[in-house]
Phi, psi and omega in degrees: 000128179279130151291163161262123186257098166319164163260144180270012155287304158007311215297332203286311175316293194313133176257115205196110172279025146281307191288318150348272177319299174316291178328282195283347172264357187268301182314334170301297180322303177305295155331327162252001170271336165292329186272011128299299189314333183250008238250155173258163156124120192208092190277168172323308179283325161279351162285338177255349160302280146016285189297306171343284180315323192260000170260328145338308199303321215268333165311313208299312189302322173285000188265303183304326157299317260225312213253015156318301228268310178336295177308294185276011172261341147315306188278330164315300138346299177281316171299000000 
């Protein structure tokens, strides 16, 4: 089954203090992956920071799709 892949602002609608969380630490992330992004100079250790950042961001993000899919397959049920 194909997913469909939200922009994770979407997300900021569902009211869920998961996604809640999830939300603000995938913007947190993003904040500092512009401030790597800008840096001109980039040693072994802020390239693996970099790497870090964008794989945290995207658990937030796949977190948040989980608990999307969740929410609506509830309200479907239900509906």
């Amino acid at each position: 089954m194909a997913l469909l892949q939200r922009n994770p602002r979407t997300y900021s609608s569902i009211q869920t203090p998961t996604i809640g969380v999830c939300f603000e630490e995938h913007e947190k992330y993003e904040e500092q992956l512009q401030s790597i992004r800008k840096s001109p100079y980039l040693n072994s250790e802020v390239l693996l920071e970099e790497i870090r950042l964008k794989k945290m961001k995207l658990h937030c993000k796949d977190e948040m799709e989980r608990i999307a899919l969740r929410i609506e397959r509830a309200r479907a049920a239900h509906g």
